[in-house]
PDB file of C-alpha atoms in Angstrom:
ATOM      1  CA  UNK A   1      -3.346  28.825  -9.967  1.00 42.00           C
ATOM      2  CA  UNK A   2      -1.301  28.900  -7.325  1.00 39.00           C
ATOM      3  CA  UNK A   3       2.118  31.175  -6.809  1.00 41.00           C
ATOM      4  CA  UNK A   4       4.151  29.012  -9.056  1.00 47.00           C
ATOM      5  CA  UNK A   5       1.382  29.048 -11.479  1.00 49.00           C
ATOM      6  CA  UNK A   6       0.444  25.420 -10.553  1.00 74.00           C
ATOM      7  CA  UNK A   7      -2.708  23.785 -10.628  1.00 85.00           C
ATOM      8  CA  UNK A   8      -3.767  21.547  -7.787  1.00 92.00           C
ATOM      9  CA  UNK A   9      -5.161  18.324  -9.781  1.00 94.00           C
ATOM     10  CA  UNK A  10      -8.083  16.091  -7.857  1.00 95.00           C
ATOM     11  CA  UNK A  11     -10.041  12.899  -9.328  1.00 95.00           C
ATOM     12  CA  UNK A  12     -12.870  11.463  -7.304  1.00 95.00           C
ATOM     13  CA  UNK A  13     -12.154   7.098  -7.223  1.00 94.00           C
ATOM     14  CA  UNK A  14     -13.927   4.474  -6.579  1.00 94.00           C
ATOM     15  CA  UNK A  15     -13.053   2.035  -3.488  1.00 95.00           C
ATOM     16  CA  UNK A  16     -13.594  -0.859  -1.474  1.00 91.00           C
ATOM     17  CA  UNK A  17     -14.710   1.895   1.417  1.00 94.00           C
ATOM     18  CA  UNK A  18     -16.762   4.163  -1.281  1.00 95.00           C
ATOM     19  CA  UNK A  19     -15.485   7.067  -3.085  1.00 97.00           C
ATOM     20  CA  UNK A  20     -12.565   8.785  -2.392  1.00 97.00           C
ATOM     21  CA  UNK A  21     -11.446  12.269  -3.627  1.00 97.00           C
ATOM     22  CA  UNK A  22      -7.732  12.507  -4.104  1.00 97.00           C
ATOM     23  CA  UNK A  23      -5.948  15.692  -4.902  1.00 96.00           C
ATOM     24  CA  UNK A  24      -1.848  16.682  -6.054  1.00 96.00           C
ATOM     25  CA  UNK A  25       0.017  18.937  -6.441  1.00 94.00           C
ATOM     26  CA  UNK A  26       3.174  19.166  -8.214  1.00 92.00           C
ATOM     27  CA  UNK A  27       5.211  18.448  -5.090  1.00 94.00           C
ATOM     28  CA  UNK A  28       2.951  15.019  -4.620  1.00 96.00           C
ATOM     29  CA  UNK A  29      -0.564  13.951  -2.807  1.00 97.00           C
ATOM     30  CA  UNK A  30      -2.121  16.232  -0.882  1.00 97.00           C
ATOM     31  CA  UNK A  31      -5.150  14.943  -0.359  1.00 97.00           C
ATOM     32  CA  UNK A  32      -7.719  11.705   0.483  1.00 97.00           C
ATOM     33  CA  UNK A  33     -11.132  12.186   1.420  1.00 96.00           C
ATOM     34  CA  UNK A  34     -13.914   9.716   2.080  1.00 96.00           C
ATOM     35  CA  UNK A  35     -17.094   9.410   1.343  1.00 95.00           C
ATOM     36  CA  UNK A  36     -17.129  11.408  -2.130  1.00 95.00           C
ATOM     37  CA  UNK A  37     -20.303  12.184  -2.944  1.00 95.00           C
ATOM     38  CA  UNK A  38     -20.975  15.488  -5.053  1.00 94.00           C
ATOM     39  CA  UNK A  39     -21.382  17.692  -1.612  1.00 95.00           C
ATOM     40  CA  UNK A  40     -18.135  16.358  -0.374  1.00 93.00           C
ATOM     41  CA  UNK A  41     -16.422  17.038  -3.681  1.00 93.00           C
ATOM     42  CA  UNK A  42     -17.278  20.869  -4.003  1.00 94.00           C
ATOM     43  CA  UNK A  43     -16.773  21.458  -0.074  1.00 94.00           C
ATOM     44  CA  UNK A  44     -13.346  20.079  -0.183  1.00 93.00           C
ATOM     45  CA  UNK A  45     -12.726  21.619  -3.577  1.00 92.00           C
ATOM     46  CA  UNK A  46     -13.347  24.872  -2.046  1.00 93.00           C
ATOM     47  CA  UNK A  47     -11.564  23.719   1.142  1.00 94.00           C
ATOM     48  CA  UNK A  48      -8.531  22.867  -0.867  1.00 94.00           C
ATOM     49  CA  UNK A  49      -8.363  25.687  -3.239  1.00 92.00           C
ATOM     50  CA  UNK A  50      -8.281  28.319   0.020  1.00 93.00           C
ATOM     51  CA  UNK A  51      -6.043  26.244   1.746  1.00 94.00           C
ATOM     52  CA  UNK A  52      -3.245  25.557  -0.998  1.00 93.00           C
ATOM     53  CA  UNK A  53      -4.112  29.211  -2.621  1.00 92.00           C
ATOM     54  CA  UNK A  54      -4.582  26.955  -6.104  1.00 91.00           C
ATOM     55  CA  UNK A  55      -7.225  26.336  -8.818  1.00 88.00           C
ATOM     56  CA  UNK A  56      -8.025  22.690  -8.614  1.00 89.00           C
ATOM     57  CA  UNK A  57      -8.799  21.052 -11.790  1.00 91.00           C
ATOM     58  CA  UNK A  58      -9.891  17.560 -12.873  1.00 89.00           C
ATOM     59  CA  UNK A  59      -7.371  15.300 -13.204  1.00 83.00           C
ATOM     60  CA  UNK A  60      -5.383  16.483 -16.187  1.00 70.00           C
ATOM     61  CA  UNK A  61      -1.487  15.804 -16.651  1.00 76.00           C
ATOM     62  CA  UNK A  62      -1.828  11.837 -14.760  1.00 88.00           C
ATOM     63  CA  UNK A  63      -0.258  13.491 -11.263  1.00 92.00           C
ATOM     64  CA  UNK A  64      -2.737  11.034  -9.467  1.00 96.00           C
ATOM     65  CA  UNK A  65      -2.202   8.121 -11.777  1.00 94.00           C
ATOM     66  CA  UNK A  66       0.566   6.465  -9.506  1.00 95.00           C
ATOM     67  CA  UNK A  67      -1.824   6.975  -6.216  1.00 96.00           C
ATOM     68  CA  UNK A  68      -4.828   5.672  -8.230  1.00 96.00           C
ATOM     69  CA  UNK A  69      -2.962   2.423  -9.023  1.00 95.00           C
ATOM     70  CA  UNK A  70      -1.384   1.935  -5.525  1.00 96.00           C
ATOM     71  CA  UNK A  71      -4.822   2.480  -4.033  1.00 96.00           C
ATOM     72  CA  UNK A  72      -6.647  -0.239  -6.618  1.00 96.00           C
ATOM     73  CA  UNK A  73      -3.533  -2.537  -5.530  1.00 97.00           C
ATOM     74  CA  UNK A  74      -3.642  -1.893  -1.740  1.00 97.00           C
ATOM     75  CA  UNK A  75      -7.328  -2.318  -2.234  1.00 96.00           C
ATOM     76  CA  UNK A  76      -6.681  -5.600  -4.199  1.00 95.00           C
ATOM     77  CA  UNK A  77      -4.469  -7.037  -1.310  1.00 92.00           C
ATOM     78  CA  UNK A  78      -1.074  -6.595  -3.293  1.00 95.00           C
ATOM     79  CA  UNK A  79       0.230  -3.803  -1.971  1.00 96.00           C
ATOM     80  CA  UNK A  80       1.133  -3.225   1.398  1.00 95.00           C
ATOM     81  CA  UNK A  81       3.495  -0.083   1.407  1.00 94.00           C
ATOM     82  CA  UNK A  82       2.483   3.286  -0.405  1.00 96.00           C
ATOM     83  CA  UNK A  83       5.483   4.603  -2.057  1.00 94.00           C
ATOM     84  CA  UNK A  84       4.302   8.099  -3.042  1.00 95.00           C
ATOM     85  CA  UNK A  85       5.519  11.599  -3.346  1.00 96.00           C
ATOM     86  CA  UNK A  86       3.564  13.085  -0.655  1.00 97.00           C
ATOM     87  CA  UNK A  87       3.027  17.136  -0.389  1.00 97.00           C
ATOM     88  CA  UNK A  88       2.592  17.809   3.460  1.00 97.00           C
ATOM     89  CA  UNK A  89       1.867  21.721   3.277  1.00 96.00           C
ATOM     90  CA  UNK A  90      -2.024  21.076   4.686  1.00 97.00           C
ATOM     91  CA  UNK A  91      -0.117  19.770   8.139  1.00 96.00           C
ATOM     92  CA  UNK A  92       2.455  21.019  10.191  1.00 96.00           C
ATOM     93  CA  UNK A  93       4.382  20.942  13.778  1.00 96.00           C
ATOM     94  CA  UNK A  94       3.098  18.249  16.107  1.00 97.00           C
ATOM     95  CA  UNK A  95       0.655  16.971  13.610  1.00 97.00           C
ATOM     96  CA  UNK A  96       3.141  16.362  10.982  1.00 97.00           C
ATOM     97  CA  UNK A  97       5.648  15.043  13.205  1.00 97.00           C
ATOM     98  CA  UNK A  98       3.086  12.257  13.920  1.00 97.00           C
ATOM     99  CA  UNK A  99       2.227  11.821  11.049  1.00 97.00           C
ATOM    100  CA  UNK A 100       5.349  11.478   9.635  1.00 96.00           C
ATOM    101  CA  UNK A 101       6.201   9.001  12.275  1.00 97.00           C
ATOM    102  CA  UNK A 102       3.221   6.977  11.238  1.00 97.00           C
ATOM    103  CA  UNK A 103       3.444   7.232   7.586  1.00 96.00           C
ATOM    104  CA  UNK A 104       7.250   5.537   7.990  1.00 95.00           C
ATOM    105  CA  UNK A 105       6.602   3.851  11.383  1.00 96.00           C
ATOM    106  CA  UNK A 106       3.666   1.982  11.455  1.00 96.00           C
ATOM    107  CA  UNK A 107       3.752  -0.701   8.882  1.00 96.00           C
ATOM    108  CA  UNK A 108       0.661  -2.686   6.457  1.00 96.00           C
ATOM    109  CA  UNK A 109      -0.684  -5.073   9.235  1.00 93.00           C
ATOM    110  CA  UNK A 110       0.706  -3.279  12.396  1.00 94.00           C
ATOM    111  CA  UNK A 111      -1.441  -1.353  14.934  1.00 93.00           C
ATOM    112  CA  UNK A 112      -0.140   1.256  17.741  1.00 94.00           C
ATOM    113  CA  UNK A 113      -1.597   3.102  20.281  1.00 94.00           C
ATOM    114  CA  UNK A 114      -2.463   6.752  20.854  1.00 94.00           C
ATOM    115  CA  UNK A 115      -0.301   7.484  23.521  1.00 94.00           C
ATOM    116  CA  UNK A 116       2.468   5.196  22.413  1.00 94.00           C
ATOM    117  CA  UNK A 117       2.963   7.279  19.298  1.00 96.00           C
ATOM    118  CA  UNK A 118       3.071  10.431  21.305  1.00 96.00           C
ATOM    119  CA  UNK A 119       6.097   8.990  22.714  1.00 96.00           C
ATOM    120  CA  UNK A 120       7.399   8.008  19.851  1.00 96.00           C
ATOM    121  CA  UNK A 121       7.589  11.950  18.733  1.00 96.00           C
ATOM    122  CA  UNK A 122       9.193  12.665  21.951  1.00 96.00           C
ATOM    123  CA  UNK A 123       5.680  13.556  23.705  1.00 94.00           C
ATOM    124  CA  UNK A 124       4.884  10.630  25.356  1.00 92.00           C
ATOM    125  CA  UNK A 125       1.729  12.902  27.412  1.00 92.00           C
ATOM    126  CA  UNK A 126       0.182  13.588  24.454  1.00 94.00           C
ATOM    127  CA  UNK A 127      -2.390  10.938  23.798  1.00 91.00           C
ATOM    128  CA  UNK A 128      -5.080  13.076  23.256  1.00 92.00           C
ATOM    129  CA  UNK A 129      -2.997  15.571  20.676  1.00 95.00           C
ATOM    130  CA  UNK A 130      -2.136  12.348  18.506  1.00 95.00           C
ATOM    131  CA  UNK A 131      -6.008  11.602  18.194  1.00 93.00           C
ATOM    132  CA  UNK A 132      -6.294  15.080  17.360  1.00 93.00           C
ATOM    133  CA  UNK A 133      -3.243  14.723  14.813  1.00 95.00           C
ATOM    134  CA  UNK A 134      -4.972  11.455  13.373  1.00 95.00           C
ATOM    135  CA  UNK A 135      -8.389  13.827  13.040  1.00 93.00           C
ATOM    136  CA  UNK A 136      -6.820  16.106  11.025  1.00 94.00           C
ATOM    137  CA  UNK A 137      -4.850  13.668   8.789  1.00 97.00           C
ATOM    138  CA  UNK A 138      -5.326  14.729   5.348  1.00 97.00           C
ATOM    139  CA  UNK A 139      -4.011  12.073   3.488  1.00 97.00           C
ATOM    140  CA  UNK A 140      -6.021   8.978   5.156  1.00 97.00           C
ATOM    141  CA  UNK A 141      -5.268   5.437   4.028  1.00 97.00           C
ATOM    142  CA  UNK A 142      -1.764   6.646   2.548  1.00 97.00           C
ATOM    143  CA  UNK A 143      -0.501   7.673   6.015  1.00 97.00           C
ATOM    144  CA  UNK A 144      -2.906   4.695   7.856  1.00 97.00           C
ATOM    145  CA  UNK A 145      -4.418   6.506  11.072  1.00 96.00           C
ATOM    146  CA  UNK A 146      -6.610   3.244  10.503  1.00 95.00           C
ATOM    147  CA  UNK A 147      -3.646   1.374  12.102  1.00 95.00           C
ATOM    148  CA  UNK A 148      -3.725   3.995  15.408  1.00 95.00           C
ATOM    149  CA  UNK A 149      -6.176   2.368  18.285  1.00 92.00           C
ATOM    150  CA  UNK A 150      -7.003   2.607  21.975  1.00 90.00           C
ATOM    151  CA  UNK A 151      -4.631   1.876  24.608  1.00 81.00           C
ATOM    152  CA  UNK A 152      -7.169  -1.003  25.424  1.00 82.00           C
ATOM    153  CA  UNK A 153      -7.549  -1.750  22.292  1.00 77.00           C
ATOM    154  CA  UNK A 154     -10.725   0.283  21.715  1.00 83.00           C
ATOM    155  CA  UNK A 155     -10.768   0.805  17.893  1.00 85.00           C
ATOM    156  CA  UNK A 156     -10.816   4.763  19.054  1.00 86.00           C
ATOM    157  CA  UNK A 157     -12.282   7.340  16.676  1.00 85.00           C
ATOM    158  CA  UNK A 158     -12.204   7.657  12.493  1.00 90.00           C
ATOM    159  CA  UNK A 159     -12.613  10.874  10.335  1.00 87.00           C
ATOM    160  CA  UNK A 160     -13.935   8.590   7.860  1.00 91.00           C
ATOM    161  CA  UNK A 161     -16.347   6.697  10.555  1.00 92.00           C
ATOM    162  CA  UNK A 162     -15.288   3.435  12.533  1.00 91.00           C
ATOM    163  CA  UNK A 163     -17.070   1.232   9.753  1.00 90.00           C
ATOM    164  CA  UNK A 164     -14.512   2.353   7.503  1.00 93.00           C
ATOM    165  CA  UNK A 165     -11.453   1.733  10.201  1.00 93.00           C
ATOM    166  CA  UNK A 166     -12.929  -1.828  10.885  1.00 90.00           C
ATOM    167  CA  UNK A 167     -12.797  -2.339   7.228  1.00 91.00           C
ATOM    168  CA  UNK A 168      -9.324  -0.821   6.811  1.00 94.00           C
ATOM    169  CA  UNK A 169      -8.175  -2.843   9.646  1.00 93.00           C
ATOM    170  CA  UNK A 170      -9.959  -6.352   8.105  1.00 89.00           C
ATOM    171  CA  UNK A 171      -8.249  -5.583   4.773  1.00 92.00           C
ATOM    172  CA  UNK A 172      -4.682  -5.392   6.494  1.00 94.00           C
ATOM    173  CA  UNK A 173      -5.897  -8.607   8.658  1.00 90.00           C
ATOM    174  CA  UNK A 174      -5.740  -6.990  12.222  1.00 87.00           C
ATOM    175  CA  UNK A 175      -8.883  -6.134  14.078  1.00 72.00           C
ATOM    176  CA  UNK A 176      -8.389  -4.483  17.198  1.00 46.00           C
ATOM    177  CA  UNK A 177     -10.131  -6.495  20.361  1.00 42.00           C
ATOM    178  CA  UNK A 178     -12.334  -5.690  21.344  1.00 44.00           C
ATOM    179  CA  UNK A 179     -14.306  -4.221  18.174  1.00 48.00           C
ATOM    180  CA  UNK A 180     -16.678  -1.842  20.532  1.00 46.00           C
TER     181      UNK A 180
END
């Protein structure tokens, strides 16, 4: 348990782009991961329960039943906006900035660039700190660093591999050109 005495909830789902581990807390998501496989599970169980100073338990009082259902609709094609509590303690300064700015910014559909994010936040040098931002995104597909690309329209990098992106970016019926 954490401080408050709360439990940090997870549920591993499945998805058009394989399983995904999603964790809340009682201020909202905190957490998507790809690829869930049982490895991924306990290293980002552990991960999580340093990070958020929390036990994590399976899914117990329904906190990820409203992100489960968006996901199976956004997954589905009906859903194009994620209206979720989100809990941003795993991010902070520059990197939540961004992705704040992204989250509200960048809508279903849309793509931006690197460096025209940065400006966005007021940083309009800081390219490379927005692909670092995107790296470190911990709530992936809710906040859609899928939708941030190249300046040349290079598909850039993907925490969850470019196969993933170019699927994320199908789905929402945008892919970048080139694709390589």
């Amino acid at each position: 348990m954490d401080s408050n005495g709360q439990f940090v909830e997870w549920a591993v789902v499945g998805s058009d782009i394989g399983p995904l581990m999603l964790a809340a807390t009682g201020e909202g998501l905190v957490s998507v991961s790809f690829h869930a496989d049982d490895a991924v599970r306990d290293r980002m169980s552990k991960r999580l329960g340093t990070q958020l100073g929390a036990e994590l338990v399976e899914c117990s009082t329904g906190r990820l039943a409203e992100p489960i259902r968006m996901l199976d609709a956004y997954f589905a094609g009906a859903l194009r906006e994620f209206r979720l509590r989100l809990d941003w303690s795993l991010t902070a300064g520059f990197n939540r900035q961004v992705l704040r700015e992204l989250a509200t910014g960048v809508p279903y559909g849309s793509v931006v660039g690197y460096g025209e994010l940065a400006g966005r936040v007021g940083q309009p040098g800081a390219g490379q700190a927005v692909g670092a931002a995107m790296g470190a995104n911990p709530l992936p597909v809710v906040v859609p660093c899928h939708r941030v690309l190249e300046s040349d329209g290079g598909i850039g990098g993907f925490g969850g591999g470019l196969e993933t992106k170019r699927r994320l970016l199908a789905l929402e019926g945008v892919l970048p050109q080139p694709l390589f």
